PDB file of C-alpha atoms and ligand atoms in Angstrom:
ATOM      1  CA  UNK P  16      -1.404   9.831 -16.375  1.00 82.00           C
ATOM      2  CA  UNK P  17       1.549  10.909 -18.473  1.00 84.00           C
ATOM      3  CA  UNK P  18       2.627   8.158 -20.833  1.00 86.00           C
ATOM      4  CA  UNK P  19       6.331   8.501 -20.143  1.00 87.00           C
ATOM      5  CA  UNK P  20       9.020   5.858 -20.077  1.00 90.00           C
ATOM      6  CA  UNK P  21       8.583   2.160 -20.733  1.00 96.00           C
ATOM      7  CA  UNK P  22       6.690  -0.712 -19.183  1.00 98.00           C
ATOM      8  CA  UNK P  23       8.385  -4.026 -18.562  1.00 98.00           C
ATOM      9  CA  UNK P  24       6.257  -6.917 -19.826  1.00 98.00           C
ATOM     10  CA  UNK P  25       7.451 -10.505 -19.458  1.00 98.00           C
ATOM     11  CA  UNK P  26      11.088  -9.556 -19.859  1.00 97.00           C
ATOM     12  CA  UNK P  27      10.792  -6.806 -22.483  1.00 97.00           C
ATOM     13  CA  UNK P  28      10.609  -3.048 -22.093  1.00 98.00           C
ATOM     14  CA  UNK P  29       7.790  -1.789 -24.315  1.00 97.00           C
ATOM     15  CA  UNK P  30       6.687   1.811 -24.957  1.00 96.00           C
ATOM     16  CA  UNK P  31       4.121   2.966 -22.368  1.00 95.00           C
ATOM     17  CA  UNK P  32       1.309   3.184 -24.976  1.00 94.00           C
ATOM     18  CA  UNK P  33       1.922  -0.333 -26.270  1.00 96.00           C
ATOM     19  CA  UNK P  34       1.668  -2.162 -22.929  1.00 97.00           C
ATOM     20  CA  UNK P  35      -1.628  -3.891 -23.744  1.00 96.00           C
ATOM     21  CA  UNK P  36      -3.397  -7.138 -22.887  1.00 97.00           C
ATOM     22  CA  UNK P  37      -6.033  -9.193 -24.692  1.00 97.00           C
ATOM     23  CA  UNK P  38      -9.642  -8.539 -23.671  1.00 97.00           C
ATOM     24  CA  UNK P  39     -10.024 -12.234 -22.797  1.00 97.00           C
ATOM     25  CA  UNK P  40      -7.204 -12.082 -20.257  1.00 97.00           C
ATOM     26  CA  UNK P  41      -8.290 -14.279 -17.333  1.00 97.00           C
ATOM     27  CA  UNK P  42      -7.545 -11.627 -14.711  1.00 98.00           C
ATOM     28  CA  UNK P  43      -9.865  -9.105 -16.386  1.00 97.00           C
ATOM     29  CA  UNK P  44     -12.794 -11.477 -15.930  1.00 97.00           C
ATOM     30  CA  UNK P  45     -12.024 -13.190 -12.628  1.00 97.00           C
ATOM     31  CA  UNK P  46      -9.744 -10.743 -10.737  1.00 97.00           C
ATOM     32  CA  UNK P  47      -6.884 -13.226 -10.785  1.00 98.00           C
ATOM     33  CA  UNK P  48      -4.045 -10.781 -10.369  1.00 98.00           C
ATOM     34  CA  UNK P  49      -1.743  -9.662  -7.604  1.00 98.00           C
ATOM     35  CA  UNK P  50       0.346  -6.520  -7.443  1.00 98.00           C
ATOM     36  CA  UNK P  51       2.630  -4.234  -5.449  1.00 98.00           C
ATOM     37  CA  UNK P  52       2.910  -0.513  -4.860  1.00 98.00           C
ATOM     38  CA  UNK P  53       6.449   0.731  -4.259  1.00 98.00           C
ATOM     39  CA  UNK P  54       7.985   4.201  -3.970  1.00 97.00           C
ATOM     40  CA  UNK P  55      11.258   5.543  -5.248  1.00 97.00           C
ATOM     41  CA  UNK P  56      12.387   8.704  -3.448  1.00 97.00           C
ATOM     42  CA  UNK P  57      14.700  11.425  -4.643  1.00 96.00           C
ATOM     43  CA  UNK P  58      17.138  11.361  -1.731  1.00 96.00           C
ATOM     44  CA  UNK P  59      20.167  13.601  -1.291  1.00 91.00           C
ATOM     45  CA  UNK P  60      22.244  10.612  -2.442  1.00 94.00           C
ATOM     46  CA  UNK P  61      20.132  10.012  -5.561  1.00 96.00           C
ATOM     47  CA  UNK P  62      16.964   8.035  -6.314  1.00 97.00           C
ATOM     48  CA  UNK P  63      16.353   5.178  -3.879  1.00 98.00           C
ATOM     49  CA  UNK P  64      13.618   2.537  -3.747  1.00 98.00           C
ATOM     50  CA  UNK P  65      12.098   2.095  -0.294  1.00 98.00           C
ATOM     51  CA  UNK P  66      12.140  -1.438   1.181  1.00 98.00           C
ATOM     52  CA  UNK P  67      12.381  -3.142  -2.195  1.00 98.00           C
ATOM     53  CA  UNK P  68      13.190  -6.671  -0.874  1.00 98.00           C
ATOM     54  CA  UNK P  69      10.156  -6.560   1.440  1.00 98.00           C
ATOM     55  CA  UNK P  70       7.893  -5.573  -1.461  1.00 98.00           C
ATOM     56  CA  UNK P  71       9.365  -8.346  -3.616  1.00 98.00           C
ATOM     57  CA  UNK P  72       8.756 -10.873  -0.823  1.00 98.00           C
ATOM     58  CA  UNK P  73       5.129  -9.765  -0.453  1.00 98.00           C
ATOM     59  CA  UNK P  74       4.673  -9.913  -4.243  1.00 98.00           C
ATOM     60  CA  UNK P  75       5.798 -13.529  -4.278  1.00 98.00           C
ATOM     61  CA  UNK P  76       3.725 -14.412  -1.191  1.00 98.00           C
ATOM     62  CA  UNK P  77       0.643 -12.946  -2.885  1.00 98.00           C
ATOM     63  CA  UNK P  78       1.416 -15.016  -6.021  1.00 98.00           C
ATOM     64  CA  UNK P  79       1.807 -18.149  -3.904  1.00 98.00           C
ATOM     65  CA  UNK P  80      -1.610 -17.625  -2.312  1.00 98.00           C
ATOM     66  CA  UNK P  81      -3.102 -17.707  -5.829  1.00 97.00           C
ATOM     67  CA  UNK P  82      -0.959 -20.704  -6.916  1.00 97.00           C
ATOM     68  CA  UNK P  83       0.714 -18.601  -9.570  1.00 98.00           C
ATOM     69  CA  UNK P  84       3.707 -20.167 -11.273  1.00 96.00           C
ATOM     70  CA  UNK P  85       6.057 -17.213 -11.602  1.00 97.00           C
ATOM     71  CA  UNK P  86       8.264 -17.333 -14.688  1.00 96.00           C
ATOM     72  CA  UNK P  87      10.755 -14.941 -13.104  1.00 98.00           C
ATOM     73  CA  UNK P  88      12.831 -15.233  -9.947  1.00 98.00           C
ATOM     74  CA  UNK P  89      12.853 -12.634  -7.164  1.00 98.00           C
ATOM     75  CA  UNK P  90      16.252 -11.533  -8.420  1.00 98.00           C
ATOM     76  CA  UNK P  91      14.962 -11.102 -11.985  1.00 98.00           C
ATOM     77  CA  UNK P  92      11.961  -9.037 -10.811  1.00 98.00           C
ATOM     78  CA  UNK P  93      14.212  -6.904  -8.605  1.00 98.00           C
ATOM     79  CA  UNK P  94      16.514  -6.194 -11.553  1.00 98.00           C
ATOM     80  CA  UNK P  95      13.532  -5.519 -13.817  1.00 98.00           C
ATOM     81  CA  UNK P  96      12.129  -2.961 -11.362  1.00 98.00           C
ATOM     82  CA  UNK P  97      15.445  -1.127 -11.179  1.00 98.00           C
ATOM     83  CA  UNK P  98      15.757  -1.197 -14.982  1.00 97.00           C
ATOM     84  CA  UNK P  99      12.205   0.159 -15.444  1.00 97.00           C
ATOM     85  CA  UNK P 100      12.816   3.032 -13.021  1.00 97.00           C
ATOM     86  CA  UNK P 101      16.149   3.878 -14.641  1.00 96.00           C
ATOM     87  CA  UNK P 102      14.696   3.745 -18.155  1.00 95.00           C
ATOM     88  CA  UNK P 103      11.950   6.200 -17.206  1.00 93.00           C
ATOM     89  CA  UNK P 104      14.596   8.565 -15.863  1.00 93.00           C
ATOM     90  CA  UNK P 105      12.380   9.395 -12.876  1.00 91.00           C
ATOM     91  CA  UNK P 106      13.838  10.658  -9.637  1.00 91.00           C
ATOM     92  CA  UNK P 107      10.622  10.249  -7.627  1.00 95.00           C
ATOM     93  CA  UNK P 108       8.245   7.574  -8.786  1.00 96.00           C
ATOM     94  CA  UNK P 109       5.602   5.031  -7.928  1.00 97.00           C
ATOM     95  CA  UNK P 110       6.303   1.506  -9.123  1.00 98.00           C
ATOM     96  CA  UNK P 111       3.548  -0.990  -9.863  1.00 98.00           C
ATOM     97  CA  UNK P 112       4.577  -4.628 -10.416  1.00 98.00           C
ATOM     98  CA  UNK P 113       1.637  -6.806 -11.477  1.00 98.00           C
ATOM     99  CA  UNK P 114       1.283 -10.556 -12.023  1.00 98.00           C
ATOM    100  CA  UNK P 115      -1.843 -11.972 -13.594  1.00 98.00           C
ATOM    101  CA  UNK P 116      -3.308 -15.045 -15.208  1.00 98.00           C
ATOM    102  CA  UNK P 117      -3.188 -14.154 -18.869  1.00 97.00           C
ATOM    103  CA  UNK P 118      -4.906 -14.971 -22.135  1.00 96.00           C
ATOM    104  CA  UNK P 119      -5.311 -18.577 -23.249  1.00 94.00           C
ATOM    105  CA  UNK P 120      -8.310 -20.535 -22.101  1.00 92.00           C
ATOM    106  CA  UNK P 121     -11.474 -18.992 -20.713  1.00 92.00           C
ATOM    107  CA  UNK P 122     -13.067 -20.568 -17.647  1.00 93.00           C
ATOM    108  CA  UNK P 123     -12.778 -20.335 -13.916  1.00 95.00           C
ATOM    109  CA  UNK P 124      -9.714 -22.585 -13.529  1.00 94.00           C
ATOM    110  CA  UNK P 125      -6.792 -20.251 -14.224  1.00 94.00           C
ATOM    111  CA  UNK P 126      -3.955 -22.772 -14.244  1.00 91.00           C
ATOM    112  CA  UNK P 127      -3.892 -23.530 -18.004  1.00 91.00           C
ATOM    113  CA  UNK P 128      -3.021 -19.861 -18.579  1.00 94.00           C
ATOM    114  CA  UNK P 129       0.454 -18.434 -18.206  1.00 96.00           C
ATOM    115  CA  UNK P 130       1.157 -15.954 -15.439  1.00 98.00           C
ATOM    116  CA  UNK P 131       2.205 -12.710 -17.098  1.00 98.00           C
ATOM    117  CA  UNK P 132       4.237 -10.111 -15.249  1.00 98.00           C
ATOM    118  CA  UNK P 133       4.371  -6.385 -15.884  1.00 98.00           C
ATOM    119  CA  UNK P 134       6.154  -3.521 -14.145  1.00 98.00           C
ATOM    120  CA  UNK P 135       5.012   0.047 -14.669  1.00 98.00           C
ATOM    121  CA  UNK P 136       6.485   3.179 -13.180  1.00 97.00           C
ATOM    122  CA  UNK P 137       5.334   6.772 -13.181  1.00 95.00           C
ATOM    123  CA  UNK P 138       6.337  10.083 -11.699  1.00 92.00           C
ATOM    124  CA  UNK P 139       5.113  10.681  -8.139  1.00 86.00           C
ATOM    125  CA  UNK P 140       6.254  13.599  -6.069  1.00 80.00           C
ATOM    126  CA  UNK P 141       6.524  13.281  -2.329  1.00 73.00           C
ATOM    127  CA  UNK P 142       3.633  14.556  -0.256  1.00 68.00           C
ATOM    128  CA  UNK P 143       1.527  15.344  -3.308  1.00 55.00           C
ATOM    129  CA  UNK P 144      -2.257  15.733  -3.361  1.00 53.00           C
ATOM    130  CA  UNK P 145      -3.339  13.012  -0.951  1.00 59.00           C
ATOM    131  CA  UNK P 146      -6.607  14.142   0.554  1.00 65.00           C
ATOM    132  CA  UNK P 147      -5.965  15.574   3.958  1.00 68.00           C
ATOM    133  CA  UNK P 148      -2.428  14.336   4.350  1.00 70.00           C
ATOM    134  CA  UNK P 149      -1.289  17.454   6.132  1.00 75.00           C
ATOM    135  CA  UNK P 150      -4.581  19.195   6.862  1.00 82.00           C
ATOM    136  CA  UNK P 151      -6.253  16.045   8.223  1.00 92.00           C
ATOM    137  CA  UNK P 152      -8.542  13.660   6.365  1.00 95.00           C
ATOM    138  CA  UNK P 153     -12.211  13.071   7.084  1.00 97.00           C
ATOM    139  CA  UNK P 154     -13.115   9.387   7.259  1.00 98.00           C
ATOM    140  CA  UNK P 155     -16.374   7.500   7.132  1.00 98.00           C
ATOM    141  CA  UNK P 156     -16.859   4.144   8.817  1.00 98.00           C
ATOM    142  CA  UNK P 157     -17.832   2.042   5.852  1.00 98.00           C
ATOM    143  CA  UNK P 158     -21.109   0.189   5.653  1.00 98.00           C
ATOM    144  CA  UNK P 159     -19.175  -2.406   3.639  1.00 98.00           C
ATOM    145  CA  UNK P 160     -17.677  -5.076   5.894  1.00 98.00           C
ATOM    146  CA  UNK P 161     -14.037  -5.918   5.250  1.00 98.00           C
ATOM    147  CA  UNK P 162     -13.650  -9.287   3.517  1.00 96.00           C
ATOM    148  CA  UNK P 163     -11.971 -11.808   5.764  1.00 93.00           C
ATOM    149  CA  UNK P 164      -9.705 -14.801   5.354  1.00 93.00           C
ATOM    150  CA  UNK P 165     -12.682 -17.171   5.360  1.00 95.00           C
ATOM    151  CA  UNK P 166     -13.531 -15.715   1.953  1.00 95.00           C
ATOM    152  CA  UNK P 167     -10.223 -14.683   0.404  1.00 95.00           C
ATOM    153  CA  UNK P 168      -6.588 -14.557   1.501  1.00 96.00           C
ATOM    154  CA  UNK P 169      -6.236 -11.146   3.129  1.00 95.00           C
ATOM    155  CA  UNK P 170      -2.436 -11.382   3.305  1.00 95.00           C
ATOM    156  CA  UNK P 171      -2.358 -11.257  -0.500  1.00 97.00           C
ATOM    157  CA  UNK P 172      -2.216  -7.876  -2.186  1.00 98.00           C
ATOM    158  CA  UNK P 173      -4.684  -9.199  -4.727  1.00 98.00           C
ATOM    159  CA  UNK P 174      -6.929  -7.299  -7.131  1.00 98.00           C
ATOM    160  CA  UNK P 175      -9.950  -9.265  -5.911  1.00 97.00           C
ATOM    161  CA  UNK P 176      -9.605  -7.760  -2.419  1.00 97.00           C
ATOM    162  CA  UNK P 177      -9.862  -4.288  -3.879  1.00 97.00           C
ATOM    163  CA  UNK P 178     -13.455  -4.601  -5.117  1.00 97.00           C
ATOM    164  CA  UNK P 179     -14.400  -4.401  -1.436  1.00 98.00           C
ATOM    165  CA  UNK P 180     -12.002  -1.481  -0.901  1.00 97.00           C
ATOM    166  CA  UNK P 181     -13.214   0.382  -3.993  1.00 98.00           C
ATOM    167  CA  UNK P 182     -16.846   0.145  -2.817  1.00 98.00           C
ATOM    168  CA  UNK P 183     -15.842   1.515   0.583  1.00 98.00           C
ATOM    169  CA  UNK P 184     -13.813   4.361  -0.938  1.00 97.00           C
ATOM    170  CA  UNK P 185     -16.626   5.288  -3.349  1.00 98.00           C
ATOM    171  CA  UNK P 186     -19.169   5.323  -0.540  1.00 98.00           C
ATOM    172  CA  UNK P 187     -16.950   7.586   1.553  1.00 98.00           C
ATOM    173  CA  UNK P 188     -16.208  10.012  -1.278  1.00 97.00           C
ATOM    174  CA  UNK P 189     -19.831  10.134  -2.462  1.00 98.00           C
ATOM    175  CA  UNK P 190     -20.814  11.114   1.085  1.00 98.00           C
ATOM    176  CA  UNK P 191     -18.306  13.967   1.236  1.00 97.00           C
ATOM    177  CA  UNK P 192     -15.482  12.171   3.089  1.00 97.00           C
ATOM    178  CA  UNK P 193     -11.888  11.652   1.983  1.00 96.00           C
ATOM    179  CA  UNK P 194     -11.460   8.044   2.990  1.00 96.00           C
ATOM    180  CA  UNK P 195     -13.204   4.972   4.429  1.00 98.00           C
ATOM    181  CA  UNK P 196     -12.409   3.021   7.578  1.00 98.00           C
ATOM    182  CA  UNK P 197     -13.363  -0.623   7.402  1.00 98.00           C
ATOM    183  CA  UNK P 198     -14.607  -2.845  10.208  1.00 98.00           C
ATOM    184  CA  UNK P 199     -14.513  -6.640  10.079  1.00 98.00           C
ATOM    185  CA  UNK P 200     -17.436  -8.990  10.597  1.00 97.00           C
ATOM    186  CA  UNK P 201     -16.808  -8.857  14.378  1.00 97.00           C
ATOM    187  CA  UNK P 202     -17.065  -5.062  14.374  1.00 98.00           C
ATOM    188  CA  UNK P 203     -13.330  -4.559  14.968  1.00 98.00           C
ATOM    189  CA  UNK P 204     -11.403  -1.828  13.180  1.00 98.00           C
ATOM    190  CA  UNK P 205      -9.303  -3.215  10.314  1.00 98.00           C
ATOM    191  CA  UNK P 206      -7.818  -0.482   8.093  1.00 98.00           C
ATOM    192  CA  UNK P 207      -8.581   2.202   5.531  1.00 98.00           C
ATOM    193  CA  UNK P 208      -9.433   1.297   1.951  1.00 96.00           C
ATOM    194  CA  UNK P 209      -5.735   1.239   1.040  1.00 96.00           C
ATOM    195  CA  UNK P 210      -3.911   2.111   4.268  1.00 97.00           C
ATOM    196  CA  UNK P 211      -3.299   0.642   7.697  1.00 98.00           C
ATOM    197  CA  UNK P 212      -4.596   2.567  10.688  1.00 98.00           C
ATOM    198  CA  UNK P 213      -3.162   3.667  14.035  1.00 98.00           C
ATOM    199  CA  UNK P 214      -4.613   5.596  16.961  1.00 98.00           C
ATOM    200  CA  UNK P 215      -2.905   7.473  19.774  1.00 98.00           C
ATOM    201  CA  UNK P 216      -4.645   7.425  23.159  1.00 98.00           C
ATOM    202  CA  UNK P 217      -3.087   8.829  26.346  1.00 98.00           C
ATOM    203  CA  UNK P 218       0.329   8.743  24.687  1.00 97.00           C
ATOM    204  CA  UNK P 219       0.063   5.077  23.601  1.00 98.00           C
ATOM    205  CA  UNK P 220       0.232   4.284  19.873  1.00 98.00           C
ATOM    206  CA  UNK P 221      -2.089   1.430  19.006  1.00 98.00           C
ATOM    207  CA  UNK P 222      -2.882  -0.485  15.813  1.00 98.00           C
ATOM    208  CA  UNK P 223      -5.109  -3.477  15.037  1.00 98.00           C
ATOM    209  CA  UNK P 224      -3.291  -6.827  14.777  1.00 98.00           C
ATOM    210  CA  UNK P 225      -3.071  -8.268  11.264  1.00 97.00           C
ATOM    211  CA  UNK P 226      -5.479 -10.979  12.441  1.00 96.00           C
ATOM    212  CA  UNK P 227      -8.199  -8.294  12.234  1.00 97.00           C
ATOM    213  CA  UNK P 228      -7.894  -8.747   8.457  1.00 97.00           C
ATOM    214  CA  UNK P 229      -5.716  -5.872   7.256  1.00 97.00           C
ATOM    215  CA  UNK P 230      -2.865  -6.089   4.794  1.00 98.00           C
ATOM    216  CA  UNK P 231       0.607  -6.472   6.298  1.00 98.00           C
ATOM    217  CA  UNK P 232       1.620  -2.989   5.252  1.00 98.00           C
ATOM    218  CA  UNK P 233       5.289  -2.241   4.740  1.00 98.00           C
ATOM    219  CA  UNK P 234       4.748   1.336   5.918  1.00 98.00           C
ATOM    220  CA  UNK P 235       2.941  -0.052   9.008  1.00 98.00           C
ATOM    221  CA  UNK P 236       5.948  -2.242   9.728  1.00 98.00           C
ATOM    222  CA  UNK P 237       8.300   0.693   9.103  1.00 98.00           C
ATOM    223  CA  UNK P 238       6.392   2.909  11.548  1.00 98.00           C
ATOM    224  CA  UNK P 239       6.461   0.181  14.219  1.00 98.00           C
ATOM    225  CA  UNK P 240      10.207  -0.271  13.764  1.00 98.00           C
ATOM    226  CA  UNK P 241      10.904   3.489  13.769  1.00 98.00           C
ATOM    227  CA  UNK P 242       8.883   3.935  16.982  1.00 98.00           C
ATOM    228  CA  UNK P 243      10.714   1.008  18.617  1.00 98.00           C
ATOM    229  CA  UNK P 244      14.100   2.256  17.477  1.00 97.00           C
ATOM    230  CA  UNK P 245      13.222   5.565  19.139  1.00 96.00           C
ATOM    231  CA  UNK P 246      12.704   3.720  22.433  1.00 96.00           C
ATOM    232  CA  UNK P 247       8.904   3.609  22.440  1.00 97.00           C
ATOM    233  CA  UNK P 248       6.427   0.941  21.398  1.00 98.00           C
ATOM    234  CA  UNK P 249       3.288   0.318  19.366  1.00 98.00           C
ATOM    235  CA  UNK P 250       0.575  -1.766  21.014  1.00 98.00           C
ATOM    236  CA  UNK P 251      -1.165  -4.196  18.659  1.00 98.00           C
ATOM    237  CA  UNK P 252      -4.699  -4.663  19.964  1.00 98.00           C
ATOM    238  CA  UNK P 253      -8.265  -4.960  18.759  1.00 98.00           C
ATOM    239  CA  UNK P 254      -9.901  -1.584  18.333  1.00 98.00           C
ATOM    240  CA  UNK P 255     -13.606  -0.814  18.371  1.00 98.00           C
ATOM    241  CA  UNK P 256     -15.410   2.009  16.626  1.00 97.00           C
ATOM    242  CA  UNK P 257     -15.559   3.764  20.039  1.00 98.00           C
ATOM    243  CA  UNK P 258     -11.762   3.744  20.246  1.00 98.00           C
ATOM    244  CA  UNK P 259     -11.674   5.774  17.052  1.00 98.00           C
ATOM    245  CA  UNK P 260     -14.155   8.350  18.314  1.00 98.00           C
ATOM    246  CA  UNK P 261     -12.288   8.657  21.636  1.00 98.00           C
ATOM    247  CA  UNK P 262      -8.758   8.731  20.192  1.00 98.00           C
ATOM    248  CA  UNK P 263      -6.489  11.723  20.745  1.00 98.00           C
ATOM    249  CA  UNK P 264      -4.985  11.208  17.278  1.00 98.00           C
ATOM    250  CA  UNK P 265      -5.540   8.895  14.330  1.00 98.00           C
ATOM    251  CA  UNK P 266      -3.241   8.363  11.384  1.00 97.00           C
ATOM    252  CA  UNK P 267      -3.076   6.018   8.426  1.00 97.00           C
ATOM    253  CA  UNK P 268      -0.025   4.526   6.749  1.00 97.00           C
ATOM    254  CA  UNK P 269       0.642   3.293   3.245  1.00 97.00           C
ATOM    255  CA  UNK P 270       3.109   3.508   0.404  1.00 97.00           C
ATOM    256  CA  UNK P 271       0.990   6.092  -1.413  1.00 94.00           C
ATOM    257  CA  UNK P 272      -0.408   7.840   1.681  1.00 93.00           C
ATOM    258  CA  UNK P 273       2.850   7.646   3.681  1.00 95.00           C
ATOM    259  CA  UNK P 274       1.650   8.929   7.100  1.00 96.00           C
ATOM    260  CA  UNK P 275      -1.693  10.656   6.817  1.00 95.00           C
ATOM    261  CA  UNK P 276      -3.453  12.465   9.636  1.00 96.00           C
ATOM    262  CA  UNK P 277      -7.146  11.682  10.249  1.00 97.00           C
ATOM    263  CA  UNK P 278      -8.985  14.484  12.023  1.00 97.00           C
ATOM    264  CA  UNK P 279     -12.603  13.414  11.674  1.00 98.00           C
ATOM    265  CA  UNK P 280     -14.409  10.050  11.800  1.00 98.00           C
ATOM    266  CA  UNK P 281     -18.038  10.193  10.740  1.00 98.00           C
ATOM    267  CA  UNK P 282     -19.261  13.421  12.339  1.00 97.00           C
ATOM    268  CA  UNK P 283     -16.839  13.166  15.275  1.00 98.00           C
ATOM    269  CA  UNK P 284     -13.842  15.484  15.539  1.00 98.00           C
ATOM    270  CA  UNK P 285     -10.715  13.594  16.623  1.00 98.00           C
ATOM    271  CA  UNK P 286      -8.732  15.176  19.443  1.00 96.00           C
ATOM    272  CA  UNK P 287      -8.289  18.865  18.723  1.00 95.00           C
ATOM    273  CA  UNK P 288      -9.514  18.391  15.160  1.00 96.00           C
ATOM    274  CA  UNK P 289      -6.010  19.148  13.884  1.00 95.00           C
ATOM    275  CA  UNK P 290      -3.025  16.939  13.148  1.00 95.00           C
ATOM    276  CA  UNK P 291      -1.640  15.721  16.492  1.00 96.00           C
ATOM    277  CA  UNK P 292       1.871  15.948  17.904  1.00 97.00           C
ATOM    278  CA  UNK P 293       2.683  12.229  17.575  1.00 98.00           C
ATOM    279  CA  UNK P 294       1.462  12.087  13.964  1.00 97.00           C
ATOM    280  CA  UNK P 295       3.494  15.164  13.088  1.00 96.00           C
ATOM    281  CA  UNK P 296       6.632  13.763  14.718  1.00 97.00           C
ATOM    282  CA  UNK P 297       6.182  10.435  12.931  1.00 97.00           C
ATOM    283  CA  UNK P 298       5.663  12.163   9.592  1.00 96.00           C
ATOM    284  CA  UNK P 299       8.982  13.895  10.112  1.00 97.00           C
ATOM    285  CA  UNK P 300      10.805  10.731  11.212  1.00 98.00           C
ATOM    286  CA  UNK P 301       9.386   8.805   8.260  1.00 98.00           C
ATOM    287  CA  UNK P 302      10.421  11.525   5.807  1.00 96.00           C
ATOM    288  CA  UNK P 303      13.930  11.493   7.260  1.00 98.00           C
ATOM    289  CA  UNK P 304      14.067   7.723   6.793  1.00 98.00           C
ATOM    290  CA  UNK P 305      12.859   7.645   3.167  1.00 97.00           C
ATOM    291  CA  UNK P 306      15.038  10.621   2.255  1.00 97.00           C
ATOM    292  CA  UNK P 307      18.178   8.879   3.565  1.00 98.00           C
ATOM    293  CA  UNK P 308      18.626  11.383   6.392  1.00 97.00           C
ATOM    294  CA  UNK P 309      18.498   8.723   9.120  1.00 98.00           C
ATOM    295  CA  UNK P 310      21.629   6.576   9.111  1.00 97.00           C
ATOM    296  CA  UNK P 311      19.934   3.838  11.140  1.00 98.00           C
ATOM    297  CA  UNK P 312      17.549   2.998   8.325  1.00 98.00           C
ATOM    298  CA  UNK P 313      19.817   3.334   5.287  1.00 98.00           C
ATOM    299  CA  UNK P 314      19.602  -0.455   4.686  1.00 98.00           C
ATOM    300  CA  UNK P 315      15.916   0.101   3.813  1.00 98.00           C
ATOM    301  CA  UNK P 316      16.930   2.022   0.700  1.00 98.00           C
ATOM    302  CA  UNK P 317      18.035   0.504  -2.611  1.00 98.00           C
ATOM    303  CA  UNK P 318      19.945   3.234  -4.409  1.00 97.00           C
ATOM    304  CA  UNK P 319      19.653   2.957  -8.156  1.00 93.00           C
TER     305      UNK P 319
HETATM  306  C1  LIG B1352      -5.642  -2.597   1.771  1.00 54.86           C
HETATM  307  C2  LIG B1352      -4.323  -1.977   2.094  1.00 54.86           C
HETATM  308  N1  LIG B1352      -3.915  -1.928   3.376  1.00 54.86           N
HETATM  309  C3  LIG B1352      -2.731  -1.383   3.700  1.00 54.86           C
HETATM  310  C4  LIG B1352      -1.888  -0.861   2.746  1.00 54.86           C
HETATM  311  C5  LIG B1352      -0.566  -0.279   3.147  1.00 54.86           C
HETATM  312  O1  LIG B1352       0.452  -1.144   2.710  1.00 54.86           O
HETATM  313  P1  LIG B1352       1.895  -0.568   2.363  1.00 54.86           P
HETATM  314  O2  LIG B1352       2.325   0.228   3.532  1.00 54.86           O
HETATM  315  O3  LIG B1352       2.719  -1.785   2.151  1.00 54.86           O
HETATM  316  O4  LIG B1352       1.748   0.254   1.141  1.00 54.86           O
HETATM  317  C6  LIG B1352      -2.278  -0.898   1.400  1.00 54.86           C
HETATM  318  C7  LIG B1352      -1.415  -0.353   0.346  1.00 54.86           C
HETATM  319  O5  LIG B1352      -0.678  -1.085  -0.235  1.00 54.86           O
HETATM  320  C8  LIG B1352      -3.516  -1.465   1.071  1.00 54.86           C
HETATM  321  O6  LIG B1352      -3.936  -1.498  -0.193  1.00 54.86           O
END
């Protein structure tokens, strides 16, 4: 990672290298942090942050699920994000807001500690280096079961949820795959390690409902709205492992991944084994939207 620009910490912009926390920070020991992942695109009308209010809302919902007392309003965090991006001078970037129980007392109960907030931003070019994004990724059904809301709030984008995701990703990569697909304790398909999942079967686009345990992805929501705006629909329904093997196309969605084609699950080739027509068309539509080339979705962009 290039240490460029500044990181916003509790209201102050500090040099990238100096954005440090104490080793006894509560979140380091007990995973008590929540975060966001946001993209800023270099559109023809200048840099624009994609669906910023929706990311801010999810950030605050995640904080609420961990009873975090935020010292900053939604408006203040929004302004801080814009300031951090502008200070870095990036045209295309990834933005990482983070809220965490900080340093103070050590013990399981986090509430005596203040909730610290940081916003980092780094350069991220569109379509860069995501395994298989265009060529088609190979996925492994994880042997790790997706955590569910009986254990932890799955609607929170919380660090603690990612221990499960990291194990799944490591298992997939160590076995020669690009990405993991997670099933829940009922054997239903949930999502990738950091992406939502869709299949296309006989021309119908399908995705698991959020009740399966996946994160309410903003890219997932964007894809559903784009498809609907184009006069079609996405069916939300439980999917089994078999549905993956029998799908004509599979793709994943996420802020980092955008729309990523999946062409193999375990040892099974999906469809033709190449990126499918629907996935390709959606990749194009999505790129048009984030690059401000689709008038209908301009309200999703915050120009900075
Ligand atoms: C577990 C998980 N599911 C889904 C997503 C996709 O969410 P979004 O489209 O908001 O980036 C992410 C990425 O944030 C994720 O980490």
